[in-house]
Short mmCIF file of C-alpha atoms in Angstrom, two decimals:
data_model
loop_
_atom_site.label_atom_id
_atom_site.label_comp_id
_atom_site.label_asym_id
_atom_site.label_seq_id
_atom_site.Cartn_x
_atom_site.Cartn_y
_atom_site.Cartn_z
CA UNK A 12 -0.15 -0.06 -0.14
CA UNK A 13 0.99 3.61 -0.53
CA UNK A 14 1.60 6.02 2.01
CA UNK A 15 -2.02 7.61 1.52
CA UNK A 16 -4.00 4.11 1.49
CA UNK A 17 -1.85 3.85 4.62
CA UNK A 18 -3.10 7.31 5.90
CA UNK A 19 -7.22 6.28 4.61
CA UNK A 20 -7.23 3.16 6.26
CA UNK A 21 -6.30 4.76 9.77
CA UNK A 22 -8.87 7.17 9.16
CA UNK A 23 -6.54 10.27 8.85
CA UNK A 24 -6.69 11.52 5.15
CA UNK A 25 -2.97 12.84 4.20
CA UNK A 26 -2.04 16.72 4.76
CA UNK A 27 -1.03 18.84 2.07
CA UNK A 28 2.87 19.53 1.86
CA UNK A 29 4.16 23.36 3.06
CA UNK A 30 8.08 24.45 2.31
CA UNK A 31 8.07 27.18 5.45
CA UNK A 32 11.46 28.14 5.19
CA UNK A 33 12.42 27.23 8.39
CA UNK A 34 16.30 26.54 9.08
CA UNK A 35 16.70 24.21 12.58
CA UNK A 36 20.31 23.20 12.03
CA UNK A 37 20.05 20.30 10.45
CA UNK A 38 16.53 19.24 12.67
CA UNK A 39 13.69 17.79 10.80
CA UNK A 40 10.48 19.86 12.10
CA UNK A 41 6.51 19.65 11.54
CA UNK A 42 4.05 22.32 11.79
CA UNK A 43 0.37 21.75 11.86
CA UNK A 44 -2.52 23.28 13.88
CA UNK A 45 -3.47 22.56 16.83
CA UNK A 46 -7.18 21.97 15.61
CA UNK A 47 -6.04 20.15 12.71
CA UNK A 48 -7.81 17.01 12.49
CA UNK A 49 -4.80 14.06 11.99
CA UNK A 50 -3.39 16.22 15.81
CA UNK A 51 -6.75 15.25 17.15
CA UNK A 52 -7.53 11.68 15.74
CA UNK A 53 -3.76 10.42 16.58
CA UNK A 54 -3.82 12.63 19.97
CA UNK A 55 -0.82 14.64 18.92
CA UNK A 56 0.57 17.85 20.98
CA UNK A 57 3.60 19.78 20.94
CA UNK A 58 6.50 18.72 21.18
CA UNK A 59 5.49 15.50 20.05
CA UNK A 60 7.54 13.05 18.24
CA UNK A 61 6.13 12.16 14.73
CA UNK A 62 6.55 10.08 11.59
CA UNK A 63 6.49 11.90 8.34
CA UNK A 64 5.92 9.86 4.96
CA UNK A 65 5.75 11.12 1.18
CA UNK A 66 6.45 9.01 -1.95
CA UNK A 67 8.15 6.03 -0.39
CA UNK A 68 10.95 8.18 2.26
CA UNK A 69 9.57 8.82 5.87
CA UNK A 70 11.04 10.83 7.97
CA UNK A 71 11.08 11.40 11.71
CA UNK A 72 10.39 15.10 12.74
CA UNK A 73 9.66 17.40 16.23
CA UNK A 74 6.04 18.62 15.88
CA UNK A 75 5.03 21.80 16.83
CA UNK A 76 1.80 23.59 16.70
CA UNK A 77 0.36 26.64 15.68
CA UNK A 78 -2.86 28.83 15.97
CA UNK A 79 -4.48 30.48 13.25
CA UNK A 80 -4.10 31.42 9.93
CA UNK A 81 -0.57 30.72 9.54
CA UNK A 82 -1.61 27.33 8.12
CA UNK A 83 -4.91 25.84 6.79
CA UNK A 84 -6.56 22.73 8.62
CA UNK A 85 -4.84 20.40 6.13
CA UNK A 86 -1.92 21.84 5.56
CA UNK A 87 2.31 20.41 7.18
CA UNK A 88 4.72 22.47 7.21
CA UNK A 89 8.07 21.27 6.74
CA UNK A 90 11.51 23.07 8.12
CA UNK A 91 14.21 22.71 5.66
CA UNK A 92 15.70 19.57 6.54
CA UNK A 93 12.55 17.89 6.80
CA UNK A 94 11.65 18.89 3.27
CA UNK A 95 14.90 17.85 1.66
CA UNK A 96 14.92 14.46 3.46
CA UNK A 97 11.32 14.22 2.02
CA UNK A 98 11.89 15.35 -1.20
CA UNK A 99 8.27 16.62 -1.78
CA UNK A 100 6.80 19.33 -3.87
CA UNK A 101 4.58 21.97 -2.79
CA UNK A 102 0.97 20.47 -2.35
CA UNK A 103 2.20 17.19 -2.37
CA UNK A 104 0.53 14.39 0.33
CA UNK A 105 2.08 13.69 3.53
CA UNK A 106 1.11 11.17 6.01
CA UNK A 107 1.80 11.77 9.73
CA UNK A 108 1.81 9.86 12.28
CA UNK A 109 3.19 9.06 15.91
CA UNK A 110 6.89 7.93 15.57
CA UNK A 111 6.90 4.47 16.48
CA UNK A 112 8.44 3.27 19.67
CA UNK A 113 12.41 3.08 19.16
CA UNK A 114 13.55 -0.18 21.15
CA UNK A 115 17.65 0.69 20.82
CA UNK A 116 16.24 3.91 23.21
CA UNK A 117 15.99 0.87 25.73
CA UNK A 118 20.24 0.33 25.41
CA UNK A 119 20.64 3.55 25.90
CA UNK A 120 18.33 4.00 28.79
CA UNK A 121 20.38 1.41 30.68
CA UNK A 122 23.76 2.86 29.69
CA UNK A 123 22.30 6.09 31.44
CA UNK A 124 21.65 3.96 34.53
CA UNK A 125 25.24 2.43 34.27
CA UNK A 126 25.13 -0.77 32.01
CA UNK A 127 27.67 -1.90 29.66
CA UNK A 128 26.31 -2.75 25.72
CA UNK A 129 27.28 -5.48 23.79
CA UNK A 130 27.69 -5.38 20.21
CA UNK A 131 24.21 -5.97 18.61
CA UNK A 132 22.82 -2.92 21.01
CA UNK A 133 25.13 -0.52 19.98
CA UNK A 134 24.35 -1.81 16.62
CA UNK A 135 20.78 -1.22 17.20
CA UNK A 136 21.58 2.30 18.07
CA UNK A 137 24.07 3.36 15.34
CA UNK A 138 21.56 2.35 12.85
CA UNK A 139 18.94 4.22 14.13
CA UNK A 140 20.58 7.52 14.32
CA UNK A 141 21.66 7.05 10.70
CA UNK A 142 17.90 6.07 9.63
CA UNK A 143 17.07 9.45 11.11
CA UNK A 144 14.89 7.82 13.70
CA UNK A 145 16.94 9.87 16.32
CA UNK A 146 15.94 13.25 17.47
CA UNK A 147 18.59 15.97 19.04
CA UNK A 148 17.44 14.72 22.57
CA UNK A 149 17.78 11.16 22.14
CA UNK A 150 21.21 11.86 20.51
CA UNK A 151 22.12 13.96 23.78
CA UNK A 152 21.37 11.10 25.83
CA UNK A 153 23.15 9.07 23.71
CA UNK A 154 26.13 10.78 23.91
CA UNK A 155 25.94 12.07 27.61
CA UNK A 156 25.59 8.42 28.57
CA UNK A 157 28.98 7.53 27.21
CA UNK A 158 30.39 10.22 28.61
CA UNK A 159 29.37 10.52 31.93
CA UNK A 160 30.22 6.34 32.18
CA UNK A 161 33.56 6.40 29.28
CA UNK A 162 33.16 3.64 27.11
CA UNK A 163 35.35 0.80 27.42
CA UNK A 164 37.39 -1.16 24.98
CA UNK A 165 34.55 -3.64 23.67
CA UNK A 166 32.19 -0.73 23.53
CA UNK A 167 34.72 1.50 21.83
CA UNK A 168 35.73 -1.15 19.22
CA UNK A 169 31.92 -2.19 18.55
CA UNK A 170 31.06 1.20 18.22
CA UNK A 171 33.79 1.79 15.60
CA UNK A 172 32.96 -1.31 13.99
CA UNK A 173 29.07 -0.31 13.75
CA UNK A 174 29.55 3.09 12.25
CA UNK A 175 31.61 1.45 9.52
CA UNK A 176 28.90 -1.13 9.04
CA UNK A 177 26.15 1.99 7.93
CA UNK A 178 28.18 4.02 5.85
CA UNK A 179 29.76 3.33 2.88
CA UNK A 180 33.20 1.39 2.25
CA UNK A 181 36.24 2.37 0.04
CA UNK A 182 39.12 -0.13 -1.03
CA UNK A 183 42.33 0.45 -3.12
CA UNK A 184 44.27 -1.32 -5.03
CA UNK A 185 47.79 -1.81 -4.00
CA UNK A 186 48.71 -2.24 -0.55
CA UNK A 187 50.22 0.55 2.07
CA UNK A 188 47.09 3.31 2.08
CA UNK A 189 48.24 6.16 4.53
CA UNK A 190 46.20 8.53 6.79
CA UNK A 191 46.60 10.94 9.14
CA UNK A 192 44.87 12.79 11.65
CA UNK A 193 44.94 15.01 14.71
CA UNK A 194 42.93 14.41 17.83
CA UNK A 195 42.17 18.47 18.39
CA UNK A 196 42.20 20.41 20.51
CA UNK A 197 44.80 23.01 19.59
CA UNK A 198 44.06 25.77 17.61
CA UNK A 199 45.69 26.35 14.44
CA UNK A 200 46.56 22.96 13.74
CA UNK A 201 46.13 22.75 10.38
CA UNK A 202 48.89 20.42 9.24
CA UNK A 203 46.59 17.94 7.58
CA UNK A 204 46.92 19.79 4.08
CA UNK A 205 50.48 19.96 3.86
CA UNK A 206 51.27 16.52 4.90
CA UNK A 207 48.95 15.17 2.11
CA UNK A 208 50.38 17.07 0.20
CA UNK A 209 54.13 15.54 1.22
CA UNK A 210 52.80 11.83 1.34
CA UNK A 211 50.79 12.05 -2.16
CA UNK A 212 54.19 13.57 -3.72
CA UNK A 213 56.44 10.62 -2.58
CA UNK A 214 53.64 8.67 -4.48
CA UNK A 215 51.98 7.20 -1.10
CA UNK A 216 47.84 6.97 -1.38
CA UNK A 217 46.22 9.28 1.34
CA UNK A 218 42.53 9.80 0.15
CA UNK A 219 41.70 11.90 3.50
CA UNK A 220 38.69 12.42 4.76
CA UNK A 221 38.03 15.08 7.29
CA UNK A 222 35.71 16.50 10.25
CA UNK A 223 34.52 19.79 10.21
CA UNK A 224 34.66 21.50 13.49
CA UNK A 225 33.58 20.09 17.11
CA UNK A 226 34.83 22.37 19.43
CA UNK A 227 37.38 23.75 17.45
CA UNK A 228 37.19 27.17 15.49
CA UNK A 229 38.39 25.07 12.55
CA UNK A 230 38.00 21.73 11.45
CA UNK A 231 40.09 20.39 8.55
CA UNK A 232 37.00 20.19 6.01
CA UNK A 233 36.49 23.96 6.99
CA UNK A 234 40.06 25.61 6.36
CA UNK A 235 40.29 23.00 3.13
CA UNK A 236 36.99 24.71 2.07
CA UNK A 237 38.18 27.95 2.00
CA UNK A 238 41.13 26.44 -0.72
CA UNK A 239 39.02 24.05 -2.65
CA UNK A 240 35.53 22.42 -2.88
CA UNK A 241 35.25 19.74 -0.04
CA UNK A 242 31.73 18.77 -0.99
CA UNK A 243 33.03 15.65 -3.19
CA UNK A 244 30.76 12.22 -3.32
CA UNK A 245 32.17 9.52 -3.54
CA UNK A 246 32.97 9.01 -7.73
CA UNK A 247 34.33 11.91 -7.41
CA UNK A 248 36.71 11.14 -4.72
CA UNK A 249 38.29 8.07 -6.13
CA UNK A 250 38.63 10.13 -9.39
CA UNK A 251 40.82 12.72 -7.54
CA UNK A 252 42.78 10.24 -5.36
CA UNK A 253 43.23 7.66 -9.24
CA UNK A 254 44.23 11.23 -10.47
CA UNK A 255 46.83 12.71 -8.09
CA UNK A 256 47.08 9.70 -5.80
CA UNK A 257 45.46 12.15 -2.51
CA UNK A 258 42.63 14.15 -2.05
CA UNK A 259 41.22 16.48 1.23
CA UNK A 260 37.91 15.84 1.35
CA UNK A 261 34.95 16.24 4.23
CA UNK A 262 33.78 13.13 5.28
CA UNK A 263 30.27 13.94 5.49
CA UNK A 264 29.68 14.33 1.81
CA UNK A 265 30.98 10.76 1.08
CA UNK A 266 29.12 8.81 3.97
CA UNK A 267 31.57 7.23 5.44
CA UNK A 268 31.07 6.34 8.97
CA UNK A 269 27.75 8.93 8.22
CA UNK A 270 27.11 8.23 12.10
CA UNK A 271 30.01 10.32 13.14
CA UNK A 272 28.72 14.10 11.52
CA UNK A 273 25.47 13.65 13.42
CA UNK A 274 27.08 12.62 16.83
CA UNK A 275 29.38 15.79 15.90
CA UNK A 276 26.83 17.74 15.62
CA UNK A 277 25.46 17.18 19.09
CA UNK A 278 28.73 17.02 20.58
CA UNK A 279 29.66 20.53 19.33
CA UNK A 280 26.19 21.67 21.28
CA UNK A 281 27.07 20.09 24.33
CA UNK A 282 30.87 20.74 23.79
CA UNK A 283 31.92 17.74 24.47
CA UNK A 284 34.00 14.94 22.76
CA UNK A 285 34.78 11.78 25.29
CA UNK A 286 37.83 9.77 24.29
CA UNK A 287 35.67 6.67 23.61
CA UNK A 288 33.44 8.56 20.84
CA UNK A 289 36.98 10.46 19.48
CA UNK A 290 38.76 6.54 19.09
CA UNK A 291 35.49 5.98 17.32
CA UNK A 292 34.84 8.81 15.44
CA UNK A 293 38.43 8.93 14.14
CA UNK A 294 39.29 5.30 13.30
CA UNK A 295 35.65 4.56 11.60
CA UNK A 296 36.78 7.08 8.86
CA UNK A 297 40.21 6.08 8.62
CA UNK A 298 38.45 2.09 8.40
CA UNK A 299 35.77 3.29 5.84
CA UNK A 300 38.21 5.39 3.41
CA UNK A 301 40.09 2.56 2.83
CA UNK A 302 43.01 3.20 4.88
CA UNK A 303 45.54 0.68 6.64
CA UNK A 304 48.30 2.83 8.20
CA UNK A 305 47.50 6.19 9.74
CA UNK A 306 49.50 8.52 11.75
CA UNK A 307 47.88 10.44 15.19
CA UNK A 308 48.85 13.74 16.09
CA UNK A 309 48.28 13.74 19.80
CA UNK A 310 48.57 17.63 21.48
CA UNK A 311 49.73 17.40 24.98
CA UNK A 312 49.61 20.73 27.04
CA UNK A 313 48.28 22.44 30.01
CA UNK A 314 45.16 23.66 27.97
CA UNK A 315 45.43 21.27 25.17
CA UNK A 316 42.22 18.36 24.87
CA UNK A 317 44.83 16.11 26.44
CA UNK A 318 46.38 17.50 29.45
CA UNK A 319 49.37 15.24 30.91
CA UNK A 320 51.86 13.06 28.89
CA UNK A 321 50.50 9.88 31.14
CA UNK A 322 47.13 10.78 29.55
CA UNK A 323 48.65 11.50 25.99
CA UNK A 324 50.14 7.47 26.21
CA UNK A 325 46.85 5.98 28.00
CA UNK A 326 45.70 7.67 24.84
CA UNK A 327 48.24 6.19 22.56
CA UNK A 328 47.93 2.56 23.17
CA UNK A 329 43.99 3.07 23.32
CA UNK A 330 44.10 3.95 19.87
CA UNK A 331 46.69 1.68 18.52
CA UNK A 332 44.78 -1.12 20.18
CA UNK A 333 41.24 -0.66 18.57
CA UNK A 334 42.74 0.14 15.08
CA UNK A 335 44.66 -3.29 15.30
CA UNK A 336 41.21 -4.89 15.69
CA UNK A 337 40.52 -3.67 12.17
CA UNK A 338 43.99 -4.55 10.95
CA UNK A 339 45.28 -1.06 10.50
CA UNK A 340 48.56 -0.16 11.57
CA UNK A 341 48.57 3.02 13.66
CA UNK A 342 51.35 5.21 15.20
CA UNK A 343 50.71 8.02 17.62
CA UNK A 344 52.93 10.75 17.62
CA UNK A 345 52.68 13.21 20.76
CA UNK A 346 53.43 16.85 20.05
CA UNK A 347 53.78 20.12 21.90
CA UNK A 348 49.98 21.20 22.78
CA UNK A 349 51.30 24.07 24.88
CA UNK A 350 50.11 26.86 22.52
CA UNK A 351 48.65 27.01 19.15
CA UNK A 352 50.19 26.06 16.35
CA UNK A 353 51.03 28.75 13.37
CA UNK A 354 49.45 32.18 13.80
CA UNK A 355 45.78 32.18 12.01
CA UNK A 356 42.98 30.39 13.58
CA UNK A 357 40.18 30.33 12.01
CA UNK A 358 39.53 28.74 8.55
CA UNK A 359 40.78 31.54 5.56
CA UNK A 360 43.08 32.81 8.32
CA UNK A 361 44.55 29.13 8.76
CA UNK A 362 44.35 28.40 5.14
CA UNK A 363 46.89 31.25 4.39
CA UNK A 364 49.06 29.90 6.94
CA UNK A 365 48.93 26.11 4.90
CA UNK A 366 49.90 28.67 1.28
CA UNK A 367 52.88 30.40 3.35
CA UNK A 368 54.43 26.92 4.21
CA UNK A 369 53.37 24.96 0.81
CA UNK A 370 55.17 28.11 -1.42
CA UNK A 371 58.23 28.21 1.14
CA UNK A 372 57.75 32.21 1.81
CA UNK A 373 59.82 33.24 4.42
CA UNK A 374 57.14 34.43 6.61
CA UNK A 375 55.69 31.15 6.59
CA UNK A 376 55.58 30.09 10.43
CA UNK A 377 58.48 27.74 11.35
CA UNK A 378 56.47 25.91 14.53
CA UNK A 379 53.84 24.47 11.28
CA UNK A 380 56.35 23.64 9.27
CA UNK A 381 58.01 21.88 11.29
CA UNK A 382 55.17 19.84 13.01
CA UNK A 383 53.72 18.78 9.24
CA UNK A 384 57.67 17.56 8.41
CA UNK A 385 57.07 16.00 11.74
CA UNK A 386 53.96 14.11 11.04
CA UNK A 387 54.54 13.33 7.47
CA UNK A 388 58.08 11.90 8.49
CA UNK A 389 56.35 9.51 11.18
CA UNK A 390 54.40 8.72 8.30
CA UNK A 391 56.81 7.84 5.97
CA UNK A 392 58.74 5.59 8.27
CA UNK A 393 55.14 4.02 8.94
CA UNK A 394 55.44 3.28 5.20
CA UNK A 395 58.88 1.97 5.04
CA UNK A 396 59.79 5.13 2.25
CA UNK A 397 62.40 6.42 5.33
CA UNK A 398 64.69 5.20 7.49
CA UNK A 399 63.82 5.26 11.26
CA UNK A 400 64.65 8.78 12.36
CA UNK A 401 64.98 9.93 8.51
CA UNK A 402 61.31 10.73 8.37
CA UNK A 403 61.22 14.19 9.11
CA UNK A 404 64.43 15.32 7.06
CA UNK A 405 62.92 13.40 3.89
CA UNK A 406 59.59 15.42 4.91
CA UNK A 407 61.45 18.43 4.82
CA UNK A 408 62.94 17.78 1.26
CA UNK A 409 59.91 17.28 -0.70
CA UNK A 410 58.67 20.52 1.18
CA UNK A 411 61.59 22.46 0.20
CA UNK A 412 61.91 21.29 -3.68
CA UNK A 413 58.53 22.45 -4.04
CA UNK A 414 57.05 18.73 -4.91
CA UNK A 415 54.65 19.34 -2.14
CA UNK A 416 53.22 22.74 -3.25
CA UNK A 417 52.69 21.39 -6.87
CA UNK A 418 51.28 18.23 -5.38
CA UNK A 419 48.89 19.95 -3.73
CA UNK A 420 47.90 22.84 -6.63
CA UNK A 421 47.02 19.46 -8.71
CA UNK A 422 44.84 18.14 -5.75
CA UNK A 423 43.17 21.13 -5.82
CA UNK A 424 42.80 21.40 -9.34
CA UNK A 425 41.07 17.97 -9.40
CA UNK A 426 38.41 18.70 -6.61
CA UNK A 427 37.18 21.76 -8.51
CA UNK A 428 39.71 24.60 -8.36
CA UNK A 429 42.29 26.46 -6.36
CA UNK A 430 40.41 29.36 -4.02
CA UNK A 431 41.81 32.22 -2.23
CA UNK A 432 40.83 32.57 1.21
CA UNK A 433 38.90 34.89 1.92
CA UNK A 434 39.65 37.96 4.28
CA UNK A 435 37.51 39.52 7.30
CA UNK A 436 36.20 43.28 6.31
CA UNK A 437 36.47 44.19 10.23
CA UNK A 438 39.61 43.61 12.70
CA UNK A 439 40.80 45.12 15.84
CA UNK A 440 43.93 44.45 17.61
CA UNK A 441 44.61 43.42 21.44
CA UNK A 442 47.50 44.65 22.85
CA UNK A 443 49.78 44.09 26.09
CA UNK A 444 48.59 45.85 29.13
CA UNK A 445 52.76 45.88 30.23
CA UNK A 446 55.92 44.90 29.51
CA UNK A 447 57.38 40.79 29.94
CA UNK A 448 57.54 37.94 29.07
CA UNK A 449 54.62 35.91 27.71
CA UNK A 450 54.23 32.61 30.04
CA UNK A 451 50.59 31.24 29.13
CA UNK A 452 48.33 31.45 25.80
CA UNK A 453 45.59 29.64 27.33
CA UNK A 454 44.25 27.29 24.04
CA UNK A 455 40.72 26.99 25.44
CA UNK A 456 40.45 31.11 25.57
CA UNK A 457 42.31 31.48 22.48
CA UNK A 458 39.42 28.88 20.56
CA UNK A 459 36.54 30.67 22.41
CA UNK A 460 37.57 34.05 21.26
CA UNK A 461 37.81 32.75 17.45
CA UNK A 462 34.67 31.13 17.80
CA UNK A 463 32.88 34.27 19.05
CA UNK A 464 34.63 36.17 16.46
CA UNK A 465 32.30 33.72 13.91
CA UNK A 466 34.79 31.25 13.35
CA UNK A 467 34.21 28.31 11.47
CA UNK A 468 30.63 29.52 10.21
CA UNK A 469 32.08 32.58 9.07
CA UNK A 470 35.44 31.70 7.25
CA UNK A 471 37.22 34.33 7.52
CA UNK A 472 36.79 35.02 10.80
CA UNK A 473 38.98 34.54 14.14
CA UNK A 474 42.33 35.43 15.08
CA UNK A 475 45.94 36.21 14.05
CA UNK A 476 48.59 36.20 16.82
CA UNK A 477 51.56 38.00 16.79
CA UNK A 478 53.55 36.27 19.70
CA UNK A 479 54.77 33.29 20.92
CA UNK A 480 55.45 31.50 24.17
CA UNK A 481 58.53 33.13 25.65
CA UNK A 482 58.25 36.50 23.62
CA UNK A 483 59.48 39.59 25.04
CA UNK A 484 56.73 42.36 24.66
CA UNK A 485 56.67 45.41 25.66
CA UNK A 486 54.07 47.75 26.72
CA UNK A 487 51.18 48.39 24.40
CA UNK A 488 52.68 46.35 21.69
CA UNK A 489 50.14 43.75 19.37
CA UNK A 490 49.21 40.45 20.75
CA UNK A 491 46.51 39.28 18.39
CA UNK A 492 44.13 40.64 15.93
CA UNK A 493 40.69 39.66 15.71
CA UNK A 494 38.80 39.70 13.13
CA UNK A 495 35.28 39.38 12.01
CA UNK A 496 32.78 39.72 9.37
CA UNK A 497 30.64 41.94 11.03
CA UNK A 498 30.26 44.43 14.02
CA UNK A 499 28.32 42.70 16.66
CA UNK A 500 30.51 39.63 16.01
CA UNK A 501 33.81 41.63 16.59
CA UNK A 502 31.86 43.56 19.92
CA UNK A 503 30.95 40.54 20.89
CA UNK A 504 34.56 38.92 20.73
CA UNK A 505 36.12 42.54 22.12
CA UNK A 506 34.08 41.82 25.28
CA UNK A 507 34.99 38.24 25.65
CA UNK A 508 39.05 39.10 25.52
CA UNK A 509 38.08 42.26 28.06
CA UNK A 510 36.54 39.66 30.50
CA UNK A 511 39.45 37.70 30.22
CA UNK A 512 42.70 39.36 30.66
CA UNK A 513 44.47 35.90 31.12
CA UNK A 514 44.01 34.65 27.68
CA UNK A 515 47.70 35.61 26.90
CA UNK A 516 49.44 35.98 30.23
CA UNK A 517 52.75 38.16 30.63
CA UNK A 518 54.70 38.38 33.49
CA UNK A 519 57.06 41.24 34.60
#
């Protein structure tokens, strides 16, 4: 039976679809009149979870109710995401009914009360998430439950496998397929485009999929998008890799581990990024992309995501152990997380740093260059291309002789064309209140300041740092520039900076 026949058999005729132009941050929303016959017959109330069905598709949505003439009695208003997912046209019939009970939510409730979940339970949750059956409330409950009681190794492996299984999976000819990832928590740490260019220039297959920002002012996909298109589908991604040996694309566009981007959306709101979720997020995308060798950057510092060397070692071991369960060779590199990397923080500002390093410009940030060569060198050693201890110098030669820049340009052209990163129309400089030595740059506060300025959604927004740890500054000397696209965002960021004088600490 089609959707209209099902509705008629229940005594509730379909409603007419109406596009409401409502943007709700990826949430499917339905609007109906309180006195609508369907609301009455189905016993629907505001904030009910409803099933929308049309043309063989279904979407689970949150219902809001209206009064007056905003909608006709026979109409259902749809948010932009609901409209897109249903694929309807104005006036198309839409069947609205109560959303069925989600059996997997019983697993979430058990997890909330401290029970461990087995692989089938986790697979059921992830399957419902990807099918669109979980609302933001359901997703937040699951993520919170796995934050309060962290995932153990068995749960982490099960979550990683479930996230791989619900999406597409790539395979590549030959043996070694490389990848690289940073666990984040360090503003400006945008080494991936440089590392991919070095590895691909050396002939190593490197099909890199990247995430957008979770709790940072920019993810690799956000930054790369200012340099080239990143929303490539699987056939396009494959064409780029086959042509140039590497790519840097957004993982959400190619449906590799699709649950990850749904989790990330909620993690961003909650401002959480727990260890088990982090491991499953990172490794599921590497496995789905067909990689079998991965280098993982773990920045360690007092205001980084990982605060101590011991915590870094434990995370490294967990990553290596879980990767091994899937036949993947992983190498973790603990790096300095005491301060931001490079000078730019925010998508376009970080892109300018990347270009300066790749083009061997004299003003390029030396710390970003050194870190990229360290990580690329670890990958070259892991792949057997460079002898132990000689990887970083090998990577430096590929960068210095222009091969990496040439390869990066070709990758960008293959992805749709090299772009010029935008620049912000509004700027303001924060200066030192007194003379002295810079003893602390607070990574978390720096990241918050950049986000308040508009990053990552406003691509040109963010910060440009003028000082590093240990620098001697005079009173009135510039510490950083705030870049914003609107006066309001600039003012909001400056208010935050004024309220946090310890953003950059100076010791007399």
